[in-house]
C-alpha cells in the first residue's frame, strides 16, 4: 500500500472539491488520476533479450581412451555391500 502526502493546502482543497463533485472520496479520485497518468506514460525503454540456446551452447566433449572406453566400470567390485559401505565411510572423510 502506498501513502501519498499532499503538502499544498490549495491542491488538497481542489482534490477534495473535485472528489465531492464526482461523488468519490479523495483517495478514490487520486487513485484514478494516477492510474490514468500512468497509462499515458510510454513503456520503459529497456528490455531483456532472449538468448537462443543453439547459439550459446556447445556439446560436451570428453577425452576418450579407446582401451578403457568399453571396459566394465565396476569390474573390480566383488562384494557390493562392502563396496557401498566403503563409499559411505569415504564420503564422510571428505
Short mmCIF file of N, CA and C in Angstrom, two decimals:
data_model
loop_
_atom_site.label_atom_id
_atom_site.label_comp_id
_atom_site.label_asym_id
_atom_site.label_seq_id
_atom_site.Cartn_x
_atom_site.Cartn_y
_atom_site.Cartn_z
N UNK A 1 0.85 -1.18 0.00
CA UNK A 1 0.00 0.00 0.00
C UNK A 1 0.89 1.23 0.00
N UNK A 2 0.56 2.18 -0.83
CA UNK A 2 1.32 3.40 -0.98
C UNK A 2 0.52 4.55 -0.39
N UNK A 3 1.18 5.36 0.42
CA UNK A 3 0.54 6.53 1.01
C UNK A 3 1.16 7.76 0.39
N UNK A 4 0.31 8.66 -0.08
CA UNK A 4 0.79 9.90 -0.70
C UNK A 4 0.37 11.07 0.18
N UNK A 5 1.32 11.95 0.45
CA UNK A 5 1.06 13.11 1.29
C UNK A 5 1.02 14.35 0.41
N UNK A 6 -0.05 15.15 0.54
CA UNK A 6 -0.19 16.40 -0.20
C UNK A 6 0.20 17.54 0.73
N UNK A 7 1.27 18.25 0.38
CA UNK A 7 1.77 19.33 1.24
C UNK A 7 1.26 20.70 0.82
N UNK A 8 0.46 20.77 -0.21
CA UNK A 8 -0.07 22.03 -0.70
C UNK A 8 -1.55 22.10 -0.32
N UNK A 9 -1.91 23.05 0.54
CA UNK A 9 -3.29 23.17 1.02
C UNK A 9 -4.26 23.45 -0.12
N UNK A 10 -3.84 24.27 -1.09
CA UNK A 10 -4.72 24.61 -2.21
C UNK A 10 -4.97 23.38 -3.08
N UNK A 11 -3.93 22.61 -3.33
CA UNK A 11 -4.07 21.38 -4.12
C UNK A 11 -4.95 20.36 -3.39
N UNK A 12 -4.77 20.26 -2.10
CA UNK A 12 -5.59 19.36 -1.30
C UNK A 12 -7.06 19.76 -1.36
N UNK A 13 -7.33 21.05 -1.25
CA UNK A 13 -8.70 21.54 -1.30
C UNK A 13 -9.32 21.27 -2.68
N UNK A 14 -8.56 21.48 -3.75
CA UNK A 14 -9.06 21.19 -5.09
C UNK A 14 -9.38 19.71 -5.26
N UNK A 15 -8.53 18.86 -4.72
CA UNK A 15 -8.73 17.41 -4.81
C UNK A 15 -10.02 17.01 -4.08
N UNK A 16 -10.22 17.58 -2.91
CA UNK A 16 -11.43 17.27 -2.12
C UNK A 16 -12.68 17.77 -2.86
N UNK A 17 -12.63 18.99 -3.42
CA UNK A 17 -13.78 19.55 -4.13
C UNK A 17 -14.11 18.72 -5.37
N UNK A 18 -13.09 18.34 -6.14
CA UNK A 18 -13.32 17.52 -7.34
C UNK A 18 -13.91 16.15 -6.97
N UNK A 19 -13.43 15.58 -5.87
CA UNK A 19 -13.92 14.28 -5.43
C UNK A 19 -15.39 14.37 -5.02
N UNK A 20 -15.76 15.44 -4.31
CA UNK A 20 -17.15 15.61 -3.90
C UNK A 20 -18.05 15.84 -5.10
N UNK A 21 -17.53 16.56 -6.11
CA UNK A 21 -18.33 16.83 -7.31
C UNK A 21 -18.58 15.54 -8.09
N UNK A 22 -17.66 14.60 -8.05
CA UNK A 22 -17.81 13.34 -8.78
C UNK A 22 -18.41 12.24 -7.92
N UNK A 23 -18.66 12.53 -6.65
CA UNK A 23 -19.26 11.54 -5.76
C UNK A 23 -18.28 10.46 -5.33
N UNK A 24 -17.03 10.81 -5.26
CA UNK A 24 -15.99 9.87 -4.83
C UNK A 24 -15.29 10.42 -3.61
N UNK A 25 -14.49 9.56 -2.99
CA UNK A 25 -13.63 10.05 -1.91
C UNK A 25 -12.36 10.61 -2.55
N UNK A 26 -11.63 11.37 -1.78
CA UNK A 26 -10.40 11.97 -2.29
C UNK A 26 -9.39 10.88 -2.66
N UNK A 27 -9.36 9.79 -1.90
CA UNK A 27 -8.44 8.70 -2.18
C UNK A 27 -8.79 8.01 -3.50
N UNK A 28 -10.09 7.80 -3.74
CA UNK A 28 -10.52 7.17 -4.99
C UNK A 28 -10.19 8.04 -6.19
N UNK A 29 -10.41 9.36 -6.05
CA UNK A 29 -10.12 10.28 -7.14
C UNK A 29 -8.61 10.32 -7.41
N UNK A 30 -7.81 10.38 -6.36
CA UNK A 30 -6.35 10.42 -6.54
C UNK A 30 -5.87 9.13 -7.20
N UNK A 31 -6.44 8.00 -6.81
CA UNK A 31 -6.06 6.72 -7.42
C UNK A 31 -6.41 6.70 -8.90
N UNK A 32 -7.59 7.17 -9.26
CA UNK A 32 -7.99 7.16 -10.67
C UNK A 32 -7.14 8.13 -11.49
N UNK A 33 -6.80 9.28 -10.92
CA UNK A 33 -5.94 10.25 -11.62
C UNK A 33 -4.56 9.65 -11.86
N UNK A 34 -4.01 9.00 -10.85
CA UNK A 34 -2.69 8.38 -11.00
C UNK A 34 -2.73 7.24 -12.01
N UNK A 35 -3.78 6.45 -12.00
CA UNK A 35 -3.90 5.33 -12.94
C UNK A 35 -3.96 5.85 -14.38
N UNK A 36 -4.73 6.90 -14.62
CA UNK A 36 -4.81 7.49 -15.97
C UNK A 36 -3.46 8.05 -16.39
N UNK A 37 -2.76 8.72 -15.49
CA UNK A 37 -1.46 9.30 -15.83
C UNK A 37 -0.44 8.21 -16.13
N UNK A 38 -0.45 7.13 -15.38
CA UNK A 38 0.50 6.04 -15.61
C UNK A 38 0.20 5.30 -16.91
N UNK A 39 -1.07 5.21 -17.27
CA UNK A 39 -1.43 4.55 -18.54
C UNK A 39 -0.98 5.36 -19.75
N UNK A 40 -0.83 6.67 -19.59
CA UNK A 40 -0.41 7.52 -20.70
C UNK A 40 1.10 7.53 -20.87
N UNK A 41 1.84 7.07 -19.87
CA UNK A 41 3.29 7.05 -19.99
C UNK A 41 3.74 5.99 -20.98
N UNK A 42 4.85 6.27 -21.64
CA UNK A 42 5.43 5.30 -22.57
C UNK A 42 6.06 4.16 -21.76
N UNK A 43 6.11 2.98 -22.31
CA UNK A 43 6.75 1.88 -21.58
C UNK A 43 8.23 2.17 -21.35
N UNK A 44 8.77 1.52 -20.36
CA UNK A 44 10.18 1.74 -20.03
C UNK A 44 11.06 1.34 -21.21
N UNK A 45 12.16 2.07 -21.45
CA UNK A 45 12.95 1.87 -22.67
C UNK A 45 13.87 0.65 -22.65
N UNK A 46 13.88 -0.14 -21.61
CA UNK A 46 14.79 -1.28 -21.60
C UNK A 46 14.01 -2.57 -21.79
N UNK A 47 14.72 -3.54 -22.29
CA UNK A 47 14.13 -4.86 -22.46
C UNK A 47 15.22 -5.90 -22.22
N UNK A 48 14.80 -7.12 -22.05
CA UNK A 48 15.73 -8.20 -21.81
C UNK A 48 15.71 -9.12 -23.02
N UNK A 49 16.83 -9.20 -23.75
CA UNK A 49 16.83 -10.07 -24.92
C UNK A 49 16.78 -11.53 -24.53
N UNK A 50 16.14 -12.30 -25.32
CA UNK A 50 16.05 -13.74 -25.09
C UNK A 50 17.15 -14.41 -25.91
N UNK A 51 17.99 -15.17 -25.23
CA UNK A 51 19.11 -15.81 -25.91
C UNK A 51 18.67 -17.09 -26.61
N UNK A 52 19.26 -17.32 -27.75
CA UNK A 52 18.99 -18.55 -28.49
C UNK A 52 19.94 -19.63 -27.98
N UNK A 53 19.44 -20.70 -27.39
CA UNK A 53 20.32 -21.72 -26.82
C UNK A 53 21.24 -22.37 -27.85
N UNK A 54 20.81 -22.43 -29.10
CA UNK A 54 21.65 -23.07 -30.11
C UNK A 54 22.89 -22.24 -30.43
N UNK A 55 22.83 -20.95 -30.19
CA UNK A 55 23.99 -20.09 -30.45
C UNK A 55 24.87 -19.94 -29.22
N UNK A 56 24.35 -20.23 -28.05
CA UNK A 56 25.10 -20.00 -26.81
C UNK A 56 25.39 -21.30 -26.06
N UNK A 57 25.43 -22.42 -26.76
CA UNK A 57 25.76 -23.67 -26.11
C UNK A 57 26.58 -24.52 -27.06
N UNK A 58 27.24 -25.48 -26.52
CA UNK A 58 28.01 -26.41 -27.34
C UNK A 58 27.96 -27.78 -26.68
N UNK A 59 28.10 -28.83 -27.45
CA UNK A 59 28.06 -30.17 -26.86
C UNK A 59 29.30 -30.43 -26.02
N UNK A 60 29.14 -31.21 -24.99
CA UNK A 60 30.27 -31.59 -24.15
C UNK A 60 31.16 -32.57 -24.90
N UNK A 61 32.46 -32.36 -24.77
CA UNK A 61 33.40 -33.26 -25.42
C UNK A 61 34.37 -33.78 -24.37
N UNK A 62 34.42 -35.08 -24.23
CA UNK A 62 35.31 -35.71 -23.26
C UNK A 62 36.43 -36.42 -24.01
N UNK A 63 37.58 -36.45 -23.39
CA UNK A 63 38.68 -37.24 -23.94
C UNK A 63 38.38 -38.70 -23.64
N UNK A 64 38.37 -39.52 -24.68
CA UNK A 64 38.02 -40.93 -24.52
C UNK A 64 39.24 -41.77 -24.84
N UNK A 65 39.53 -42.69 -23.93
CA UNK A 65 40.61 -43.63 -24.15
C UNK A 65 40.01 -44.88 -24.77
N UNK A 66 40.45 -45.24 -25.95
CA UNK A 66 39.84 -46.35 -26.67
C UNK A 66 40.04 -47.68 -25.95
N UNK A 67 41.07 -47.79 -25.13
CA UNK A 67 41.32 -49.06 -24.42
C UNK A 67 40.34 -49.26 -23.26
N UNK A 68 40.03 -48.21 -22.55
CA UNK A 68 39.17 -48.33 -21.38
C UNK A 68 37.73 -47.91 -21.65
N UNK A 69 37.44 -47.46 -22.84
CA UNK A 69 36.09 -46.97 -23.14
C UNK A 69 35.05 -48.08 -23.04
N UNK A 70 35.37 -49.27 -23.46
CA UNK A 70 34.41 -50.37 -23.45
C UNK A 70 34.57 -51.28 -22.24
N UNK A 71 35.48 -50.94 -21.33
CA UNK A 71 35.72 -51.79 -20.16
C UNK A 71 34.60 -51.60 -19.15
N UNK A 72 34.20 -52.66 -18.45
CA UNK A 72 33.19 -52.52 -17.39
C UNK A 72 33.71 -51.61 -16.28
N UNK A 73 32.87 -50.76 -15.77
CA UNK A 73 33.30 -49.73 -14.83
C UNK A 73 33.60 -50.32 -13.45
N UNK A 74 32.75 -51.16 -12.93
CA UNK A 74 32.93 -51.68 -11.58
C UNK A 74 33.38 -53.16 -11.60
N UNK A 75 34.26 -53.45 -12.49
CA UNK A 75 34.74 -54.83 -12.63
C UNK A 75 35.49 -55.30 -11.39
N UNK A 76 36.14 -54.39 -10.68
CA UNK A 76 36.94 -54.74 -9.51
C UNK A 76 36.09 -55.03 -8.27
N UNK A 77 34.80 -54.71 -8.28
CA UNK A 77 33.94 -54.90 -7.11
C UNK A 77 33.45 -56.35 -7.07
N UNK A 78 33.76 -57.01 -5.95
CA UNK A 78 33.26 -58.39 -5.78
C UNK A 78 32.09 -58.44 -4.81
N UNK A 79 32.14 -57.65 -3.73
CA UNK A 79 31.05 -57.61 -2.74
C UNK A 79 30.44 -56.21 -2.78
N UNK A 80 29.23 -56.08 -3.30
CA UNK A 80 28.63 -54.75 -3.48
C UNK A 80 28.28 -54.09 -2.16
N UNK A 81 27.91 -54.85 -1.15
CA UNK A 81 27.56 -54.28 0.15
C UNK A 81 28.80 -53.68 0.80
N UNK A 82 29.90 -54.40 0.74
CA UNK A 82 31.15 -53.91 1.31
C UNK A 82 31.62 -52.66 0.55
N UNK A 83 31.47 -52.69 -0.76
CA UNK A 83 31.87 -51.54 -1.59
C UNK A 83 31.02 -50.31 -1.24
N UNK A 84 29.71 -50.50 -1.05
CA UNK A 84 28.83 -49.38 -0.69
C UNK A 84 29.19 -48.83 0.68
N UNK A 85 29.53 -49.71 1.62
CA UNK A 85 29.94 -49.24 2.96
C UNK A 85 31.23 -48.44 2.89
N UNK A 86 32.16 -48.87 2.07
CA UNK A 86 33.41 -48.12 1.91
C UNK A 86 33.15 -46.75 1.30
N UNK A 87 32.29 -46.71 0.31
CA UNK A 87 31.95 -45.42 -0.30
C UNK A 87 31.33 -44.48 0.74
N UNK A 88 30.43 -44.98 1.55
CA UNK A 88 29.78 -44.16 2.57
C UNK A 88 30.79 -43.65 3.59
N UNK A 89 31.69 -44.52 4.02
CA UNK A 89 32.71 -44.10 5.00
C UNK A 89 33.67 -43.08 4.40
N UNK A 90 34.03 -43.26 3.15
CA UNK A 90 34.95 -42.31 2.50
C UNK A 90 34.26 -40.97 2.24
N UNK A 91 32.97 -40.99 2.07
CA UNK A 91 32.24 -39.73 1.83
C UNK A 91 32.29 -38.84 3.07
N UNK A 92 32.28 -39.45 4.25
CA UNK A 92 32.34 -38.68 5.50
C UNK A 92 33.71 -38.08 5.71
N UNK A 93 34.73 -38.65 5.13
CA UNK A 93 36.11 -38.16 5.31
C UNK A 93 36.41 -36.93 4.49
N UNK A 94 35.58 -36.63 3.50
CA UNK A 94 35.85 -35.51 2.61
C UNK A 94 35.71 -34.21 3.30
#
